[in-house]
XYZ file of C-alpha atoms in Angstrom:
506
model
C 24.092 60.631 -11.780
C 21.380 62.285 -9.395
C 19.990 58.657 -8.347
C 20.648 57.263 -5.198
C 19.275 53.843 -4.225
C 19.820 54.048 -0.411
C 19.863 50.648 1.154
C 19.819 50.241 4.909
C 20.953 47.739 7.606
C 18.036 47.483 9.049
C 14.474 46.383 7.442
C 11.555 49.028 7.127
C 13.380 52.395 8.119
C 12.541 55.452 6.150
C 14.923 54.825 3.130
C 13.736 54.627 -0.115
C 15.220 56.366 -3.710
C 16.599 59.830 -2.669
C 17.750 62.170 -5.357
C 20.405 64.497 -5.020
C 21.379 68.180 -7.241
C 24.143 67.492 -9.219
C 25.111 71.227 -9.071
C 25.072 71.503 -5.289
C 24.559 68.002 -3.692
C 21.672 69.175 -1.923
C 18.606 66.411 -1.221
C 15.818 67.276 -3.463
C 13.274 64.180 -3.620
C 10.709 65.816 -1.487
C 10.829 69.044 -4.032
C 10.756 69.644 -6.957
C 13.655 69.207 -9.386
C 14.823 69.955 -12.617
C 15.506 66.918 -15.238
C 17.999 67.386 -18.070
C 16.213 65.587 -20.964
C 19.068 65.410 -23.410
C 20.261 62.155 -24.262
C 24.416 62.786 -23.608
C 22.747 63.563 -19.619
C 21.675 60.377 -18.025
C 19.598 61.036 -15.012
C 20.897 64.840 -14.536
C 19.094 66.782 -11.971
C 19.348 70.008 -10.344
C 17.216 72.076 -7.652
C 15.181 74.948 -8.956
C 18.007 77.888 -7.469
C 20.885 75.945 -9.488
C 18.723 75.736 -12.475
C 17.411 79.292 -12.425
C 21.612 80.199 -11.851
C 22.463 78.488 -14.931
C 24.336 75.885 -12.985
C 26.704 73.273 -15.568
C 28.545 70.248 -14.982
C 30.107 67.530 -16.893
C 28.645 67.564 -20.427
C 25.115 69.711 -19.139
C 24.657 72.922 -21.667
C 21.814 74.814 -19.822
C 21.577 77.047 -22.920
C 20.652 74.214 -25.609
C 19.751 71.319 -23.930
C 16.102 70.631 -22.844
C 14.495 69.695 -19.813
C 11.402 68.997 -18.194
C 10.065 69.756 -14.656
C 9.298 66.852 -12.317
C 7.238 67.281 -9.552
C 6.345 64.940 -6.394
C 3.267 63.344 -6.707
C 2.087 62.768 -3.277
C -1.203 62.591 -3.885
C -3.450 59.041 -3.671
C -4.872 57.763 -6.817
C -5.771 54.496 -5.878
C -5.840 53.769 -1.918
C -6.053 56.789 0.168
C -3.098 55.927 2.189
C -1.069 55.097 -1.007
C 0.811 57.983 -2.988
C 1.280 58.229 -6.649
C 5.170 58.310 -6.353
C 5.027 54.805 -3.536
C 3.309 53.131 -6.318
C 5.528 54.301 -8.914
C 8.341 53.212 -6.653
C 6.525 49.587 -5.813
C 6.206 48.645 -9.615
C 10.056 49.841 -10.401
C 11.119 47.853 -7.582
C 9.238 44.412 -8.538
C 11.051 44.935 -11.873
C 14.281 45.694 -9.772
C 14.827 43.428 -7.324
C 11.788 40.617 -8.990
C 8.222 39.906 -7.666
C 8.106 38.397 -4.535
C 11.398 40.246 -2.865
C 9.158 42.556 -0.599
C 11.732 43.114 2.267
C 13.675 44.993 -1.036
C 10.784 46.590 -2.246
C 10.155 47.815 0.585
C 13.361 49.438 1.452
C 12.968 50.782 -1.908
C 10.075 52.832 -1.084
C 11.142 53.553 2.209
C 8.594 55.751 4.508
C 8.753 52.876 7.214
C 6.824 50.792 5.046
C 7.141 46.926 6.017
C 7.125 44.241 3.467
C 3.884 42.699 4.850
C 1.932 46.219 4.142
C 3.546 46.369 0.683
C 2.745 42.662 -0.124
C -0.863 43.367 1.150
C -1.277 46.555 -1.472
C 0.200 45.110 -3.958
C -2.151 41.885 -4.349
C -5.443 43.931 -2.883
C -4.312 46.380 -5.663
C -3.382 44.869 -8.004
C -3.823 41.277 -8.392
C -7.206 41.443 -6.872
C -9.017 44.116 -9.043
C -11.894 43.173 -11.178
C -10.261 45.369 -13.993
C -7.093 43.169 -13.851
C -4.348 44.064 -15.043
C -5.429 47.413 -14.258
C -5.807 48.714 -10.574
C -9.524 49.686 -9.578
C -9.367 53.435 -10.343
C -7.358 53.619 -12.478
C -9.802 55.364 -14.958
C -8.614 59.556 -15.372
C -12.132 60.237 -14.817
C -12.357 58.755 -11.870
C -12.264 61.364 -8.303
C -13.122 59.912 -5.687
C -9.833 59.691 -4.074
C -9.237 63.116 -4.568
C -7.090 64.656 -2.284
C -5.085 68.453 -1.599
C -1.689 67.568 -1.467
C -0.786 69.301 1.729
C -3.595 66.771 3.364
C -1.930 63.874 2.198
C 1.515 65.198 3.236
C 0.275 65.859 6.760
C -1.150 62.327 6.949
C 1.843 60.806 5.482
C 4.162 62.565 7.685
C 2.289 61.547 11.198
C 2.415 57.889 9.762
C 6.293 58.447 9.511
C 6.498 60.031 12.436
C 4.429 57.461 14.595
C 6.448 54.339 13.016
C 9.820 56.007 13.674
C 8.914 56.449 17.152
C 7.667 53.073 17.537
C 10.944 52.056 15.845
C 13.159 53.447 18.279
C 11.400 51.614 21.281
C 11.359 48.189 20.053
C 13.866 46.018 20.818
C 16.925 45.393 18.599
C 17.062 41.904 16.732
C 20.510 42.139 16.605
C 22.994 41.346 19.399
C 24.561 43.893 21.200
C 27.385 41.778 22.337
C 30.569 42.306 19.933
C 33.528 39.540 19.735
C 36.622 41.434 20.639
C 38.152 41.491 17.438
C 36.807 40.474 13.941
C 39.223 37.125 12.853
C 37.623 33.814 11.896
C 39.075 32.272 15.382
C 36.156 34.341 17.112
C 33.484 32.239 15.210
C 32.092 28.684 15.504
C 32.679 28.941 11.556
C 35.694 28.414 10.386
C 37.021 31.559 7.829
C 33.887 33.498 9.038
C 34.722 37.658 10.684
C 31.685 38.221 12.854
C 32.564 41.997 12.940
C 32.729 42.797 9.115
C 29.710 40.089 8.264
C 32.327 38.666 6.034
C 34.462 35.573 5.021
C 38.674 35.406 4.872
C 37.618 33.822 1.275
C 34.386 35.265 -0.363
C 32.546 34.029 -3.344
C 34.241 34.497 -6.415
C 37.209 35.755 -4.225
C 39.442 36.392 -7.550
C 35.899 39.109 -8.859
C 38.413 42.063 -8.653
C 41.590 41.451 -10.127
C 39.738 41.657 -13.486
C 38.843 45.577 -12.496
C 42.020 46.111 -10.479
C 43.993 48.194 -12.690
C 41.061 49.815 -14.883
C 40.959 53.288 -14.855
C 38.308 56.070 -15.778
C 39.218 59.294 -16.668
C 36.737 62.142 -17.245
C 36.082 62.214 -21.569
C 37.734 59.396 -22.404
C 35.646 56.169 -24.471
C 33.870 58.771 -26.457
C 35.172 60.017 -29.785
C 34.214 63.534 -30.497
C 33.611 63.685 -33.597
C 30.725 60.995 -33.452
C 29.942 60.935 -29.829
C 29.681 57.199 -29.769
C 31.636 54.933 -27.246
C 35.305 53.914 -28.557
C 35.466 49.682 -28.731
C 38.358 49.739 -25.374
C 35.501 51.760 -23.225
C 32.795 49.463 -24.044
C 35.127 46.363 -23.505
C 35.913 48.366 -20.008
C 31.988 48.571 -19.448
C 31.629 44.835 -20.586
C 33.815 43.642 -17.642
C 32.877 46.253 -15.240
C 29.222 44.833 -15.863
C 30.563 41.129 -15.125
C 32.490 42.605 -12.113
C 29.379 43.692 -10.370
C 27.368 40.712 -11.665
C 29.618 38.771 -9.043
C 29.065 40.980 -6.118
C 25.476 40.842 -6.691
C 25.880 36.970 -6.771
C 28.214 37.537 -3.534
C 25.845 39.790 -1.733
C 22.894 37.062 -2.334
C 24.624 33.887 -1.129
C 25.318 36.145 1.846
C 22.131 37.059 2.450
C 21.065 33.652 2.293
C 23.541 32.664 5.170
C 22.969 35.281 7.292
C 18.728 34.883 6.872
C 18.764 31.088 7.229
C 21.203 30.958 10.414
C 23.395 29.186 8.954
C 26.177 30.468 11.074
C 24.758 28.920 13.879
C 26.506 25.462 13.244
C 26.725 23.763 16.787
C 22.890 24.523 16.583
C 22.019 23.085 13.350
C 24.119 20.050 14.137
C 22.201 19.419 17.458
C 18.864 19.738 15.466
C 20.421 17.480 12.903
C 20.933 14.588 14.929
C 17.528 14.551 16.393
C 16.472 13.662 12.724
C 16.388 10.339 11.738
C 18.517 9.530 8.695
C 15.571 9.364 6.141
C 15.320 13.006 7.406
C 18.448 14.308 7.106
C 18.802 12.622 3.545
C 15.647 14.917 2.514
C 16.533 18.237 3.948
C 19.688 18.102 2.673
C 18.151 17.559 -1.530
C 15.837 20.577 -0.029
C 18.291 22.939 0.669
C 18.292 24.386 -2.535
C 15.206 25.794 -2.328
C 16.319 27.995 0.673
C 17.901 30.714 -1.609
C 14.474 31.367 -3.212
C 12.733 31.955 -0.178
C 13.221 33.884 3.299
C 13.367 31.752 6.895
C 10.053 30.851 7.932
C 8.982 30.091 4.350
C 11.381 27.690 3.725
C 10.945 26.340 7.551
C 7.140 25.508 6.852
C 8.603 23.918 3.569
C 10.712 21.622 5.689
C 8.345 20.874 8.067
C 6.004 19.911 5.086
C 8.612 17.570 3.837
C 8.989 15.789 6.851
C 5.383 15.371 7.393
C 4.471 14.005 3.885
C 8.070 11.619 4.863
C 6.205 10.583 8.203
C 2.671 9.834 6.552
C 4.483 7.634 3.456
C 6.091 5.532 6.355
C 2.607 5.619 8.056
C 0.713 4.346 5.283
C 3.280 1.366 4.446
C 3.334 0.142 8.143
C -0.649 0.095 7.745
C -0.490 -1.822 4.307
C 1.676 -4.035 5.752
C -0.576 -4.557 8.967
C -3.513 -5.105 6.300
C -1.441 -7.732 4.672
C -0.605 -9.470 7.932
C -4.517 -9.805 8.588
C -4.599 -7.016 11.683
C -7.182 -4.956 11.790
C -6.869 -2.462 14.998
C -4.102 -0.736 16.354
C -3.362 -2.781 19.177
C -3.090 -5.828 17.092
C -0.670 -3.463 14.917
C 1.558 -2.368 18.317
C 1.757 -6.067 19.480
C 3.044 -7.062 15.763
C 5.691 -4.391 15.596
C 6.640 -5.128 19.536
C 7.171 -8.978 18.128
C 8.826 -8.123 15.046
C 11.594 -5.614 16.900
C 12.049 -9.254 19.558
C 12.604 -11.134 16.256
C 15.534 -8.966 14.766
C 17.029 -8.399 18.545
C 17.084 -12.261 19.092
C 18.089 -12.837 15.412
C 21.229 -10.414 16.175
C 22.063 -12.118 19.468
C 21.923 -15.606 17.688
C 24.685 -14.039 14.271
C 26.916 -12.683 17.213
C 26.463 -16.809 19.131
C 26.994 -18.213 16.479
C 30.510 -16.272 15.189
C 31.304 -17.338 19.075
C 30.892 -20.791 18.388
C 32.726 -21.308 15.509
C 35.710 -19.539 17.103
C 35.684 -21.684 19.923
C 35.350 -24.764 18.001
C 38.664 -23.905 16.458
C 40.216 -23.481 19.894
C 41.942 -26.803 20.818
C 39.931 -28.543 23.688
C 41.243 -30.267 26.873
C 41.468 -33.782 27.884
C 38.590 -35.151 29.827
C 37.128 -38.250 31.383
C 36.368 -40.908 29.255
C 32.235 -41.382 29.629
C 30.913 -44.090 31.538
C 29.111 -47.582 30.245
C 26.180 -45.966 31.287
C 25.681 -42.787 29.442
C 26.682 -44.652 26.808
C 24.406 -47.097 26.784
C 21.190 -44.587 27.218
C 22.585 -41.898 24.628
C 24.941 -44.063 22.295
C 24.597 -41.306 19.667
C 23.797 -38.293 21.200
C 26.444 -35.650 23.084
C 26.920 -36.630 26.426
C 26.155 -34.357 29.176
C 28.457 -34.717 31.877
C 27.611 -34.908 35.421
C 29.010 -32.202 38.021
C 29.068 -34.812 40.760
C 29.765 -38.278 38.620
C 31.198 -41.153 39.863
C 34.350 -40.409 38.335
C 34.952 -37.196 40.035
C 34.682 -33.581 38.228
C 35.059 -33.904 34.691
C 36.927 -30.768 32.404
C 34.454 -29.741 30.335
C 35.156 -28.242 26.603
C 33.366 -24.863 26.045
C 31.492 -26.277 23.025
C 27.633 -25.910 23.906
C 25.698 -26.089 20.212
C 23.162 -28.562 21.395
C 22.596 -26.987 24.729
C 24.687 -29.321 27.001
C 28.154 -29.379 27.453
C 30.069 -31.975 25.573
C 33.571 -33.463 25.734
C 35.588 -33.325 22.705
C 38.486 -35.433 23.472
C 39.161 -38.422 24.976
C 37.068 -40.146 22.522
C 38.072 -42.720 19.823
C 39.047 -41.051 16.893
C 36.276 -40.772 14.113
C 37.186 -42.959 11.069
C 35.647 -42.000 7.816
C 34.590 -44.950 5.742
C 35.797 -44.923 1.970
C 32.907 -44.136 -0.350
C 32.678 -46.635 -2.868
C 34.512 -45.389 -6.524
C 35.746 -42.840 -5.038
C 39.419 -42.099 -4.977
C 40.636 -40.104 -2.174
C 41.766 -36.752 -2.969
C 45.615 -35.469 -2.243
C 46.001 -31.781 -1.485
C 48.571 -29.627 -3.013
C 49.607 -25.980 -3.239
C 46.891 -25.445 -6.102
C 43.748 -26.820 -3.961
C 45.317 -26.504 -0.508
C 43.574 -23.422 0.088
C 42.070 -22.549 3.180
C 43.450 -26.499 4.216
C 45.040 -24.369 7.930
C 41.729 -23.964 8.865
C 40.814 -27.157 9.210
C 42.205 -29.799 11.931
C 43.532 -33.362 10.899
C 40.209 -35.602 11.339
C 38.648 -32.511 9.361
C 41.652 -32.993 6.601
C 41.217 -36.525 6.838
C 37.371 -36.287 5.909
C 37.526 -33.643 3.136
C 40.418 -35.974 1.475
C 38.141 -39.330 1.735
C 35.111 -37.607 0.478
C 37.039 -35.593 -2.063
C 35.806 -32.271 -0.574
C 37.708 -29.073 -1.063
C 38.199 -26.999 2.746
C 36.323 -24.211 1.389
C 33.070 -26.027 0.277
C 33.408 -27.830 3.497
C 33.643 -24.627 5.612
C 30.700 -23.161 4.026
C 28.515 -26.519 4.795
C 29.554 -26.206 8.152
C 29.072 -22.942 8.915
C 24.924 -23.376 7.085
C 24.596 -27.003 9.715
C 25.794 -25.611 12.496
C 23.331 -22.218 12.322
C 20.653 -24.427 11.241
C 21.260 -25.914 14.423
C 21.653 -23.348 16.681
C 17.911 -22.163 15.676
C 16.731 -25.617 16.514
C 18.489 -25.694 19.892
C 21.817 -27.780 19.244
C 19.567 -31.177 17.358
C 18.706 -31.400 13.122
C 17.819 -34.275 11.681
C 19.725 -36.100 9.339
C 16.809 -35.365 6.319
C 17.247 -31.966 7.063
C 21.096 -31.954 7.066
C 20.605 -33.418 3.442
C 18.090 -30.652 2.270
C 20.891 -27.782 3.716
C 23.936 -29.603 2.033
C 22.197 -30.274 -1.472
C 25.654 -32.829 -2.077
C 25.427 -36.762 -2.745
C 23.933 -38.282 0.156
C 26.482 -40.728 1.236
C 29.218 -37.948 1.128
C 26.221 -35.999 3.831
C 25.788 -38.871 5.552
C 29.458 -39.121 6.291
C 29.614 -35.166 7.353
C 26.578 -35.621 9.446
C 28.190 -38.546 11.175
C 31.665 -36.892 12.065
C 29.686 -33.371 13.296
C 27.366 -36.287 16.071
C 30.385 -38.186 16.737
C 32.927 -34.310 17.470
C 29.582 -33.581 19.480
C 29.004 -30.147 17.527
C 25.485 -31.266 16.768
C 22.443 -33.627 18.568
C 20.596 -36.407 16.292
C 17.129 -35.527 16.524
C-alpha cells in the first residue's frame, strides 16, 4: 500500500511513518515520491526512477491514471525545531491514537521525539495559542520562520544523531536476565510466558477461528462490470474488521498489564498486606481507571484517593472529640487510649462469660459443709472458704463469678416455693426443647414457675453477664429490670441463683 506504520518495541526511537515504493520496495520516506491519484489505487506510491520507467503493478495504469508529486515538507512553519511534516504527523497521531496517548503519538512521529516533548509542543503550539484553535504563525503571509530546507535538515540530522548516541549509552530499562524457557512455569503468574510476552489464554482467545479458513485471491471480490465490491467480499472485510478490533483490544489489555507491573504478583500482594481493608477495597474499585492512565498517573491517582480517605477518617475522629468535649490533641490521644482499653476489656469479659457458662454446666465435686460461724456471718452470700480452716482443706468448685471461691454442693437442696394460682408445667416432646441443657434443680424451677427452658437460658445469660460487670454481686431490683417478667417469678429465680452460688446479693 505504500505506508508502513512502524511500531518499535522501545519508546523514543527513530521510528515514525515509513513510505516504500510499490514498484521496487525502496525506502522513499526522505525523498520525493509520486502518488497515484486514481480511486482504485489507494496509497500507491512510486519512486522517481520507477515512475520515469513506467513501472506498474496491481490495478495501476501509468498511462491513464492521474498522479501527484509529494515532496518532503521538512521546513519549520510554527516553531524553529519542528518541521511541517512533523506537524502533520502529530495531528494524524492524535486523530489515530487519541489525544493524550503521547507515547504512541511520539512513536508515530519518530525522529527520537519523546512523549514529554510531543505533549509540550502540542500544548504550547495549539492549545495555548492566542489564535486558538489555530497556531500563532498559521497565517500564509507570516515568513518569520522562513529557513532553507538544507539548513533545517542539517539541524534535524544533528539532533537525531545526538539523541541516537545518547540512547545507546543510556542504561536499558529492560532486564537482560531471561528465563530458561518460555513456559508458564517460569513465571509467578500462572499462564504467562515471559519469553514471548504472551499468555497461555489470551483475551478473545477464539478470535482467530473466524478467519482461519478465509482466503483472499488477487482479483477476487470486484465485479468486472461495475467495479464495485461483491457482497461476499464485503462480508469478509467486515469479519476482518471485527478480528482486527479484537486484536487491538487484546494488545491494549496486555499493555495495561505490562505498563502497570501487574505481573509482579508477589510484590503487589506484599504491598496490599500493608494497607488496611478499607484502603484495599478503595483501590480495587479504582482499578478500572488504570486502562485510561499510565502507571505514574494512576499511582498519583491512588495516592490521592488514600489521602482523601485518611482525611475523612481524621475529620470523623475530630468530630467525635468535639462531641465528647475534647479541645486539644493530648486529651484526644488519652481518650483514644482509654477507648482501646475499654474495647479490650469488653472482649476479655465476653471470653470470661463463655468460660463461666461452660464451667457452670459441669458437675462439681463434693465439699465439706460450711461452719456455723460462716453461716451466721453471711447467711445469704456465697461462702468464702479459708484454705487453713478448722475443718481442714476444702474441695472448691470452679465457679468464681462473684470473685470468691464457692462450694456448690454439700448444701440442702433448694426447694422452689410454688406460686399461687400457677399450675406446674409438665415437659413433653413438644415443649422440652433445650431441656437437656438444664440441671435437675433448674428443671424443677422451670416446671414450678412455668418457664420454658429457652427463655430461662436467656434470663440466666443476662443475669450472669450483669453480675460479672459488677464483680459478681447483683441487686434484686436490677434483676427485675433485666428479666422484665413477673416479679414473683423473677424473685424465685434470683433466690435460686444466690443459693447456687452463681451470683451474690448486693
